[in-house]
PDB file of C-alpha atoms in Angstrom:
ATOM      1  CA  UNK A   1     -88.875  16.985 -64.495  1.00 62.00           C
ATOM      2  CA  UNK A   2     -85.499  18.316 -65.578  1.00 79.00           C
ATOM      3  CA  UNK A   3     -82.945  15.777 -64.328  1.00 89.00           C
ATOM      4  CA  UNK A   4     -79.652  17.640 -64.657  1.00 94.00           C
ATOM      5  CA  UNK A   5     -78.962  21.346 -64.306  1.00 97.00           C
ATOM      6  CA  UNK A   6     -75.633  22.614 -65.602  1.00 98.00           C
ATOM      7  CA  UNK A   7     -74.076  25.982 -64.791  1.00 98.00           C
ATOM      8  CA  UNK A   8     -71.314  26.967 -67.228  1.00 98.00           C
ATOM      9  CA  UNK A   9     -68.806  29.767 -66.659  1.00 98.00           C
ATOM     10  CA  UNK A  10     -68.787  30.970 -70.283  1.00 97.00           C
ATOM     11  CA  UNK A  11     -70.916  30.775 -73.420  1.00 98.00           C
ATOM     12  CA  UNK A  12     -68.579  28.509 -75.378  1.00 96.00           C
ATOM     13  CA  UNK A  13     -68.362  26.055 -72.510  1.00 96.00           C
ATOM     14  CA  UNK A  14     -72.125  26.095 -72.123  1.00 97.00           C
ATOM     15  CA  UNK A  15     -72.554  25.259 -75.792  1.00 97.00           C
ATOM     16  CA  UNK A  16     -69.945  22.476 -75.552  1.00 96.00           C
ATOM     17  CA  UNK A  17     -71.605  20.827 -72.580  1.00 96.00           C
ATOM     18  CA  UNK A  18     -75.085  21.178 -74.102  1.00 97.00           C
ATOM     19  CA  UNK A  19     -73.835  19.433 -77.259  1.00 96.00           C
ATOM     20  CA  UNK A  20     -72.333  16.630 -75.174  1.00 95.00           C
ATOM     21  CA  UNK A  21     -75.561  16.118 -73.245  1.00 96.00           C
ATOM     22  CA  UNK A  22     -77.501  16.025 -76.506  1.00 96.00           C
ATOM     23  CA  UNK A  23     -75.090  13.495 -78.049  1.00 95.00           C
ATOM     24  CA  UNK A  24     -75.778  11.285 -75.046  1.00 94.00           C
ATOM     25  CA  UNK A  25     -79.456  11.261 -75.973  1.00 94.00           C
ATOM     26  CA  UNK A  26     -80.912  13.818 -73.568  1.00 95.00           C
ATOM     27  CA  UNK A  27     -83.307  16.620 -74.463  1.00 95.00           C
ATOM     28  CA  UNK A  28     -81.418  19.821 -73.641  1.00 97.00           C
ATOM     29  CA  UNK A  29     -82.474  23.418 -73.025  1.00 96.00           C
ATOM     30  CA  UNK A  30     -79.714  26.032 -73.328  1.00 97.00           C
ATOM     31  CA  UNK A  31     -80.089  29.441 -71.699  1.00 96.00           C
ATOM     32  CA  UNK A  32     -77.609  32.282 -72.252  1.00 97.00           C
ATOM     33  CA  UNK A  33     -77.022  34.969 -69.668  1.00 97.00           C
ATOM     34  CA  UNK A  34     -78.009  35.506 -66.052  1.00 96.00           C
ATOM     35  CA  UNK A  35     -81.553  34.185 -65.519  1.00 93.00           C
ATOM     36  CA  UNK A  36     -84.315  36.633 -64.727  1.00 89.00           C
ATOM     37  CA  UNK A  37     -87.020  36.310 -62.123  1.00 81.00           C
ATOM     38  CA  UNK A  38     -89.938  34.187 -63.279  1.00 83.00           C
ATOM     39  CA  UNK A  39     -88.054  32.701 -66.220  1.00 88.00           C
ATOM     40  CA  UNK A  40     -89.183  29.208 -67.249  1.00 89.00           C
ATOM     41  CA  UNK A  41     -87.572  26.372 -69.179  1.00 91.00           C
ATOM     42  CA  UNK A  42     -89.136  24.198 -71.869  1.00 91.00           C
ATOM     43  CA  UNK A  43     -89.628  20.486 -71.095  1.00 92.00           C
ATOM     44  CA  UNK A  44     -86.172  18.882 -71.084  1.00 94.00           C
ATOM     45  CA  UNK A  45     -83.980  16.219 -69.511  1.00 94.00           C
ATOM     46  CA  UNK A  46     -81.105  18.640 -68.895  1.00 96.00           C
ATOM     47  CA  UNK A  47     -80.844  22.406 -68.718  1.00 97.00           C
ATOM     48  CA  UNK A  48     -77.656  24.405 -69.274  1.00 98.00           C
ATOM     49  CA  UNK A  49     -77.300  27.985 -68.071  1.00 98.00           C
ATOM     50  CA  UNK A  50     -74.318  29.572 -69.822  1.00 98.00           C
ATOM     51  CA  UNK A  51     -73.013  32.789 -68.308  1.00 98.00           C
ATOM     52  CA  UNK A  52     -69.804  34.827 -68.301  1.00 97.00           C
ATOM     53  CA  UNK A  53     -68.310  34.698 -64.831  1.00 97.00           C
ATOM     54  CA  UNK A  54     -64.969  32.958 -65.369  1.00 97.00           C
ATOM     55  CA  UNK A  55     -62.939  36.097 -64.712  1.00 95.00           C
ATOM     56  CA  UNK A  56     -65.592  38.119 -62.872  1.00 96.00           C
ATOM     57  CA  UNK A  57     -65.135  39.089 -59.260  1.00 96.00           C
ATOM     58  CA  UNK A  58     -66.012  36.362 -56.789  1.00 97.00           C
ATOM     59  CA  UNK A  59     -68.922  38.478 -55.547  1.00 97.00           C
ATOM     60  CA  UNK A  60     -70.399  38.960 -59.045  1.00 97.00           C
ATOM     61  CA  UNK A  61     -69.799  35.341 -60.028  1.00 98.00           C
ATOM     62  CA  UNK A  62     -71.512  34.155 -56.853  1.00 98.00           C
ATOM     63  CA  UNK A  63     -74.542  36.352 -57.524  1.00 98.00           C
ATOM     64  CA  UNK A  64     -74.871  35.028 -61.071  1.00 98.00           C
ATOM     65  CA  UNK A  65     -74.502  31.391 -60.008  1.00 98.00           C
ATOM     66  CA  UNK A  66     -77.065  31.836 -57.236  1.00 98.00           C
ATOM     67  CA  UNK A  67     -79.537  33.205 -59.806  1.00 97.00           C
ATOM     68  CA  UNK A  68     -78.906  30.212 -62.084  1.00 97.00           C
ATOM     69  CA  UNK A  69     -79.302  27.823 -59.149  1.00 97.00           C
ATOM     70  CA  UNK A  70     -82.628  29.441 -58.239  1.00 96.00           C
ATOM     71  CA  UNK A  71     -83.895  29.033 -61.810  1.00 95.00           C
ATOM     72  CA  UNK A  72     -82.871  25.394 -61.972  1.00 96.00           C
ATOM     73  CA  UNK A  73     -84.320  24.481 -58.575  1.00 95.00           C
ATOM     74  CA  UNK A  74     -87.581  26.223 -59.521  1.00 93.00           C
ATOM     75  CA  UNK A  75     -87.803  23.738 -62.402  1.00 91.00           C
ATOM     76  CA  UNK A  76     -87.369  20.775 -60.074  1.00 92.00           C
ATOM     77  CA  UNK A  77     -83.648  20.178 -60.697  1.00 94.00           C
ATOM     78  CA  UNK A  78     -81.903  18.238 -57.927  1.00 92.00           C
ATOM     79  CA  UNK A  79     -78.683  17.245 -59.721  1.00 94.00           C
ATOM     80  CA  UNK A  80     -76.176  19.950 -60.644  1.00 97.00           C
ATOM     81  CA  UNK A  81     -73.096  20.181 -62.813  1.00 97.00           C
ATOM     82  CA  UNK A  82     -70.618  23.060 -62.687  1.00 98.00           C
ATOM     83  CA  UNK A  83     -68.868  23.272 -66.038  1.00 98.00           C
ATOM     84  CA  UNK A  84     -65.505  25.052 -66.294  1.00 98.00           C
ATOM     85  CA  UNK A  85     -62.790  24.893 -68.926  1.00 97.00           C
ATOM     86  CA  UNK A  86     -60.914  21.624 -69.468  1.00 97.00           C
ATOM     87  CA  UNK A  87     -57.716  23.631 -69.014  1.00 97.00           C
ATOM     88  CA  UNK A  88     -58.994  24.841 -65.609  1.00 98.00           C
ATOM     89  CA  UNK A  89     -58.811  28.486 -66.724  1.00 97.00           C
ATOM     90  CA  UNK A  90     -59.031  30.681 -63.639  1.00 96.00           C
ATOM     91  CA  UNK A  91     -57.063  33.254 -61.719  1.00 93.00           C
ATOM     92  CA  UNK A  92     -55.181  32.359 -58.532  1.00 92.00           C
ATOM     93  CA  UNK A  93     -58.170  33.697 -56.556  1.00 92.00           C
ATOM     94  CA  UNK A  94     -60.894  31.845 -58.473  1.00 95.00           C
ATOM     95  CA  UNK A  95     -63.497  31.374 -59.586  1.00 97.00           C
ATOM     96  CA  UNK A  96     -63.458  27.574 -59.637  1.00 98.00           C
ATOM     97  CA  UNK A  97     -62.804  27.142 -55.919  1.00 98.00           C
ATOM     98  CA  UNK A  98     -65.204  29.817 -54.635  1.00 98.00           C
ATOM     99  CA  UNK A  99     -68.039  28.768 -56.952  1.00 98.00           C
ATOM    100  CA  UNK A 100     -67.633  25.105 -56.066  1.00 98.00           C
ATOM    101  CA  UNK A 101     -67.742  26.081 -52.393  1.00 98.00           C
ATOM    102  CA  UNK A 102     -70.932  28.046 -53.056  1.00 98.00           C
ATOM    103  CA  UNK A 103     -72.572  25.135 -54.858  1.00 98.00           C
ATOM    104  CA  UNK A 104     -71.622  22.782 -52.040  1.00 98.00           C
ATOM    105  CA  UNK A 105     -73.426  25.071 -49.619  1.00 97.00           C
ATOM    106  CA  UNK A 106     -76.461  25.432 -51.883  1.00 97.00           C
ATOM    107  CA  UNK A 107     -76.787  21.699 -52.512  1.00 96.00           C
ATOM    108  CA  UNK A 108     -75.919  20.667 -48.965  1.00 96.00           C
ATOM    109  CA  UNK A 109     -73.106  18.428 -50.184  1.00 95.00           C
ATOM    110  CA  UNK A 110     -69.970  17.839 -48.112  1.00 94.00           C
ATOM    111  CA  UNK A 111     -67.495  17.087 -50.921  1.00 96.00           C
ATOM    112  CA  UNK A 112     -67.093  17.973 -54.580  1.00 96.00           C
ATOM    113  CA  UNK A 113     -65.459  16.040 -57.386  1.00 96.00           C
ATOM    114  CA  UNK A 114     -63.102  18.023 -59.631  1.00 98.00           C
ATOM    115  CA  UNK A 115     -62.616  16.407 -63.060  1.00 98.00           C
ATOM    116  CA  UNK A 116     -61.687  18.743 -65.950  1.00 98.00           C
ATOM    117  CA  UNK A 117     -60.387  15.948 -68.210  1.00 98.00           C
ATOM    118  CA  UNK A 118     -61.639  15.967 -71.785  1.00 96.00           C
ATOM    119  CA  UNK A 119     -59.639  13.275 -73.605  1.00 96.00           C
ATOM    120  CA  UNK A 120     -61.380  13.974 -76.913  1.00 93.00           C
ATOM    121  CA  UNK A 121     -59.773  17.431 -76.742  1.00 93.00           C
ATOM    122  CA  UNK A 122     -56.427  16.032 -75.491  1.00 96.00           C
ATOM    123  CA  UNK A 123     -56.922  17.399 -71.972  1.00 97.00           C
ATOM    124  CA  UNK A 124     -56.137  14.767 -69.361  1.00 98.00           C
ATOM    125  CA  UNK A 125     -55.252  14.565 -65.674  1.00 98.00           C
ATOM    126  CA  UNK A 126     -52.631  12.170 -64.334  1.00 98.00           C
ATOM    127  CA  UNK A 127     -51.318  12.192 -60.755  1.00 98.00           C
ATOM    128  CA  UNK A 128     -53.283  15.376 -60.278  1.00 98.00           C
ATOM    129  CA  UNK A 129     -51.408  17.157 -63.083  1.00 98.00           C
ATOM    130  CA  UNK A 130     -53.271  18.591 -66.056  1.00 98.00           C
ATOM    131  CA  UNK A 131     -51.870  17.823 -69.494  1.00 98.00           C
ATOM    132  CA  UNK A 132     -52.635  19.439 -72.838  1.00 98.00           C
ATOM    133  CA  UNK A 133     -51.689  16.745 -75.320  1.00 97.00           C
ATOM    134  CA  UNK A 134     -48.342  15.406 -74.163  1.00 96.00           C
ATOM    135  CA  UNK A 135     -47.332  18.645 -72.429  1.00 97.00           C
ATOM    136  CA  UNK A 136     -48.004  19.802 -68.914  1.00 98.00           C
ATOM    137  CA  UNK A 137     -50.481  22.670 -68.761  1.00 98.00           C
ATOM    138  CA  UNK A 138     -47.688  24.974 -67.631  1.00 97.00           C
ATOM    139  CA  UNK A 139     -45.729  24.152 -70.793  1.00 97.00           C
ATOM    140  CA  UNK A 140     -48.677  24.716 -73.137  1.00 97.00           C
ATOM    141  CA  UNK A 141     -49.710  28.012 -74.782  1.00 95.00           C
ATOM    142  CA  UNK A 142     -52.145  28.485 -71.866  1.00 95.00           C
ATOM    143  CA  UNK A 143     -49.222  29.666 -69.724  1.00 95.00           C
ATOM    144  CA  UNK A 144     -49.379  32.927 -71.697  1.00 95.00           C
ATOM    145  CA  UNK A 145     -53.158  33.438 -71.566  1.00 95.00           C
ATOM    146  CA  UNK A 146     -53.746  37.196 -71.075  1.00 95.00           C
ATOM    147  CA  UNK A 147     -56.473  36.795 -68.434  1.00 94.00           C
ATOM    148  CA  UNK A 148     -55.873  33.390 -66.860  1.00 95.00           C
ATOM    149  CA  UNK A 149     -52.226  32.388 -67.360  1.00 96.00           C
ATOM    150  CA  UNK A 150     -52.020  28.746 -66.271  1.00 96.00           C
ATOM    151  CA  UNK A 151     -48.513  28.266 -64.909  1.00 96.00           C
ATOM    152  CA  UNK A 152     -49.175  25.508 -62.357  1.00 97.00           C
ATOM    153  CA  UNK A 153     -50.333  22.102 -63.693  1.00 98.00           C
ATOM    154  CA  UNK A 154     -50.805  20.607 -60.201  1.00 98.00           C
ATOM    155  CA  UNK A 155     -54.572  20.895 -59.719  1.00 98.00           C
ATOM    156  CA  UNK A 156     -54.472  19.931 -56.055  1.00 98.00           C
ATOM    157  CA  UNK A 157     -51.984  22.676 -55.282  1.00 98.00           C
ATOM    158  CA  UNK A 158     -53.593  25.248 -57.585  1.00 98.00           C
ATOM    159  CA  UNK A 159     -57.122  24.682 -56.297  1.00 98.00           C
ATOM    160  CA  UNK A 160     -55.909  24.808 -52.692  1.00 98.00           C
ATOM    161  CA  UNK A 161     -55.048  28.470 -53.306  1.00 97.00           C
ATOM    162  CA  UNK A 162     -58.662  29.235 -54.233  1.00 97.00           C
ATOM    163  CA  UNK A 163     -60.516  27.615 -51.354  1.00 97.00           C
ATOM    164  CA  UNK A 164     -60.218  27.173 -47.614  1.00 96.00           C
ATOM    165  CA  UNK A 165     -61.423  23.588 -47.996  1.00 97.00           C
ATOM    166  CA  UNK A 166     -58.892  20.762 -48.119  1.00 98.00           C
ATOM    167  CA  UNK A 167     -58.118  19.316 -51.555  1.00 98.00           C
ATOM    168  CA  UNK A 168     -57.251  15.677 -52.223  1.00 98.00           C
ATOM    169  CA  UNK A 169     -56.617  13.332 -55.139  1.00 98.00           C
ATOM    170  CA  UNK A 170     -58.033  10.070 -56.447  1.00 98.00           C
ATOM    171  CA  UNK A 171     -55.150   8.782 -58.549  1.00 98.00           C
ATOM    172  CA  UNK A 172     -55.285   6.822 -61.772  1.00 98.00           C
ATOM    173  CA  UNK A 173     -54.392   3.620 -59.912  1.00 98.00           C
ATOM    174  CA  UNK A 174     -57.821   3.747 -58.258  1.00 98.00           C
ATOM    175  CA  UNK A 175     -59.571   4.850 -61.453  1.00 98.00           C
ATOM    176  CA  UNK A 176     -58.021   1.942 -63.363  1.00 98.00           C
ATOM    177  CA  UNK A 177     -59.293  -0.480 -60.710  1.00 98.00           C
ATOM    178  CA  UNK A 178     -62.904   0.504 -61.278  1.00 98.00           C
ATOM    179  CA  UNK A 179     -65.899   2.404 -59.859  1.00 97.00           C
ATOM    180  CA  UNK A 180     -65.857   0.689 -56.460  1.00 98.00           C
ATOM    181  CA  UNK A 181     -62.242   1.713 -55.871  1.00 98.00           C
ATOM    182  CA  UNK A 182     -63.019   5.294 -56.893  1.00 98.00           C
ATOM    183  CA  UNK A 183     -66.070   5.425 -54.637  1.00 97.00           C
ATOM    184  CA  UNK A 184     -64.082   4.080 -51.693  1.00 97.00           C
ATOM    185  CA  UNK A 185     -61.260   6.553 -52.324  1.00 98.00           C
ATOM    186  CA  UNK A 186     -63.637   9.520 -52.509  1.00 97.00           C
ATOM    187  CA  UNK A 187     -65.422   8.423 -49.340  1.00 96.00           C
ATOM    188  CA  UNK A 188     -62.110   7.868 -47.541  1.00 97.00           C
ATOM    189  CA  UNK A 189     -60.924  11.362 -48.437  1.00 97.00           C
ATOM    190  CA  UNK A 190     -64.245  12.854 -47.374  1.00 96.00           C
ATOM    191  CA  UNK A 191     -64.030  11.150 -43.985  1.00 97.00           C
ATOM    192  CA  UNK A 192     -60.562  12.635 -43.514  1.00 98.00           C
ATOM    193  CA  UNK A 193     -61.946  16.144 -44.037  1.00 97.00           C
ATOM    194  CA  UNK A 194     -61.162  16.675 -47.718  1.00 98.00           C
ATOM    195  CA  UNK A 195     -63.749  18.956 -49.314  1.00 97.00           C
ATOM    196  CA  UNK A 196     -62.609  18.902 -52.956  1.00 98.00           C
ATOM    197  CA  UNK A 197     -61.526  15.665 -54.641  1.00 98.00           C
ATOM    198  CA  UNK A 198     -59.509  15.919 -57.853  1.00 98.00           C
ATOM    199  CA  UNK A 199     -59.780  12.756 -59.962  1.00 98.00           C
ATOM    200  CA  UNK A 200     -57.314  11.505 -62.550  1.00 98.00           C
ATOM    201  CA  UNK A 201     -58.737  10.556 -65.964  1.00 98.00           C
ATOM    202  CA  UNK A 202     -56.786   9.896 -69.152  1.00 98.00           C
ATOM    203  CA  UNK A 203     -59.438   8.263 -71.345  1.00 97.00           C
ATOM    204  CA  UNK A 204     -63.157   8.336 -72.051  1.00 96.00           C
ATOM    205  CA  UNK A 205     -63.379   5.028 -70.209  1.00 97.00           C
ATOM    206  CA  UNK A 206     -61.833   6.661 -67.144  1.00 98.00           C
ATOM    207  CA  UNK A 207     -64.508   9.359 -67.215  1.00 98.00           C
ATOM    208  CA  UNK A 208     -67.203   6.709 -67.299  1.00 97.00           C
ATOM    209  CA  UNK A 209     -65.550   4.931 -64.379  1.00 98.00           C
ATOM    210  CA  UNK A 210     -65.419   8.139 -62.344  1.00 97.00           C
ATOM    211  CA  UNK A 211     -69.005   9.089 -63.046  1.00 96.00           C
ATOM    212  CA  UNK A 212     -70.197   5.526 -62.396  1.00 96.00           C
ATOM    213  CA  UNK A 213     -68.701   5.829 -58.920  1.00 96.00           C
ATOM    214  CA  UNK A 214     -70.264   9.181 -58.078  1.00 93.00           C
ATOM    215  CA  UNK A 215     -73.367   9.476 -60.273  1.00 85.00           C
ATOM    216  CA  UNK A 216     -75.752   9.471 -57.308  1.00 84.00           C
ATOM    217  CA  UNK A 217     -74.288  12.657 -55.867  1.00 89.00           C
ATOM    218  CA  UNK A 218     -76.156  15.923 -56.327  1.00 90.00           C
ATOM    219  CA  UNK A 219     -73.120  17.944 -57.471  1.00 94.00           C
ATOM    220  CA  UNK A 220     -70.437  17.100 -60.017  1.00 96.00           C
ATOM    221  CA  UNK A 221     -67.927  19.524 -61.537  1.00 98.00           C
ATOM    222  CA  UNK A 222     -65.626  19.356 -64.528  1.00 98.00           C
ATOM    223  CA  UNK A 223     -65.271  19.794 -68.266  1.00 96.00           C
ATOM    224  CA  UNK A 224     -67.709  18.715 -70.946  1.00 95.00           C
ATOM    225  CA  UNK A 225     -66.271  15.184 -70.943  1.00 95.00           C
ATOM    226  CA  UNK A 226     -67.477  14.179 -67.485  1.00 96.00           C
ATOM    227  CA  UNK A 227     -70.880  15.761 -68.127  1.00 96.00           C
ATOM    228  CA  UNK A 228     -71.336  13.716 -71.297  1.00 95.00           C
ATOM    229  CA  UNK A 229     -70.301  10.537 -69.485  1.00 96.00           C
ATOM    230  CA  UNK A 230     -72.861  11.318 -66.768  1.00 95.00           C
ATOM    231  CA  UNK A 231     -75.566  11.938 -69.366  1.00 94.00           C
ATOM    232  CA  UNK A 232     -74.763   8.619 -71.061  1.00 94.00           C
ATOM    233  CA  UNK A 233     -75.320   6.783 -67.786  1.00 92.00           C
ATOM    234  CA  UNK A 234     -78.566   8.668 -67.138  1.00 89.00           C
ATOM    235  CA  UNK A 235     -79.756   7.789 -70.639  1.00 88.00           C
ATOM    236  CA  UNK A 236     -78.735   4.139 -70.261  1.00 88.00           C
ATOM    237  CA  UNK A 237     -80.486   3.816 -66.917  1.00 81.00           C
ATOM    238  CA  UNK A 238     -83.640   5.331 -68.354  1.00 78.00           C
ATOM    239  CA  UNK A 239     -83.590   3.004 -71.352  1.00 72.00           C
ATOM    240  CA  UNK A 240     -83.018   0.026 -69.077  1.00 76.00           C
ATOM    241  CA  UNK A 241     -85.964   0.965 -66.917  1.00 67.00           C
ATOM    242  CA  UNK A 242     -83.878   1.910 -63.875  1.00 53.00           C
ATOM    243  CA  UNK A 243     -85.022   4.624 -61.566  1.00 46.00           C
ATOM    244  CA  UNK A 244     -84.068   8.127 -62.571  1.00 41.00           C
ATOM    245  CA  UNK A 245     -81.270   9.543 -60.365  1.00 40.00           C
ATOM    246  CA  UNK A 246     -83.275  12.666 -59.697  1.00 39.00           C
ATOM    247  CA  UNK A 247     -84.052  12.023 -56.051  1.00 36.00           C
ATOM    248  CA  UNK A 248     -80.899  10.703 -54.421  1.00 36.00           C
ATOM    249  CA  UNK A 249     -78.717  13.371 -52.831  1.00 35.00           C
ATOM    250  CA  UNK A 250     -76.069  11.190 -51.236  1.00 36.00           C
ATOM    251  CA  UNK A 251     -73.061  13.092 -49.951  1.00 36.00           C
TER     252      UNK A 251
END
């Protein structure tokens, strides 16, 4: 059974996340384009569907993601990863917020985790603000992107403009304390009605802490960094004889 199904919003991102999953030791199938009816996947631990919906209309993006979700569920996938750019490339209207909302509905989850950090590429999140190297996102060349100019580095504020769901933050102070603190913070925010939880992460170790806290959820979202950290834990658990995380859909 395919353990992880990843939906990527562009081809480059799909390739990046597939490479990260493979580095972690998983067998990976990579599919380009919107899936067709009856399409099958080869035997694999993780499947990545790479499409081009980053700047598409919300309606078109939602249709494409629903088709990818149908393909992945038909292959027995119960754990999903939504991969977007580590610089959170999107317009003020979406598509990160609307697609995450859609995937929450499809998976039956109550809250999402938003973690675009990719420290290996010098993309980090601190106090909810996205940095490119030592510069805020809004001070990086991305502020002049022709399609998705990123002029607001505050991910909580920026994402709140794309979704009707409340957005909250798990700060680095909790991440530095460890997985239990992150898990408690996420659960506390969820109980207060927060639907999307942005998590700080400034190192590869932080990504592993975050994913250790939330690995039993059926939907994670972020850059390639969090996906690779998740795959490493899946691989480690398998090697250690632990149960595969395929069946648990805790919210």
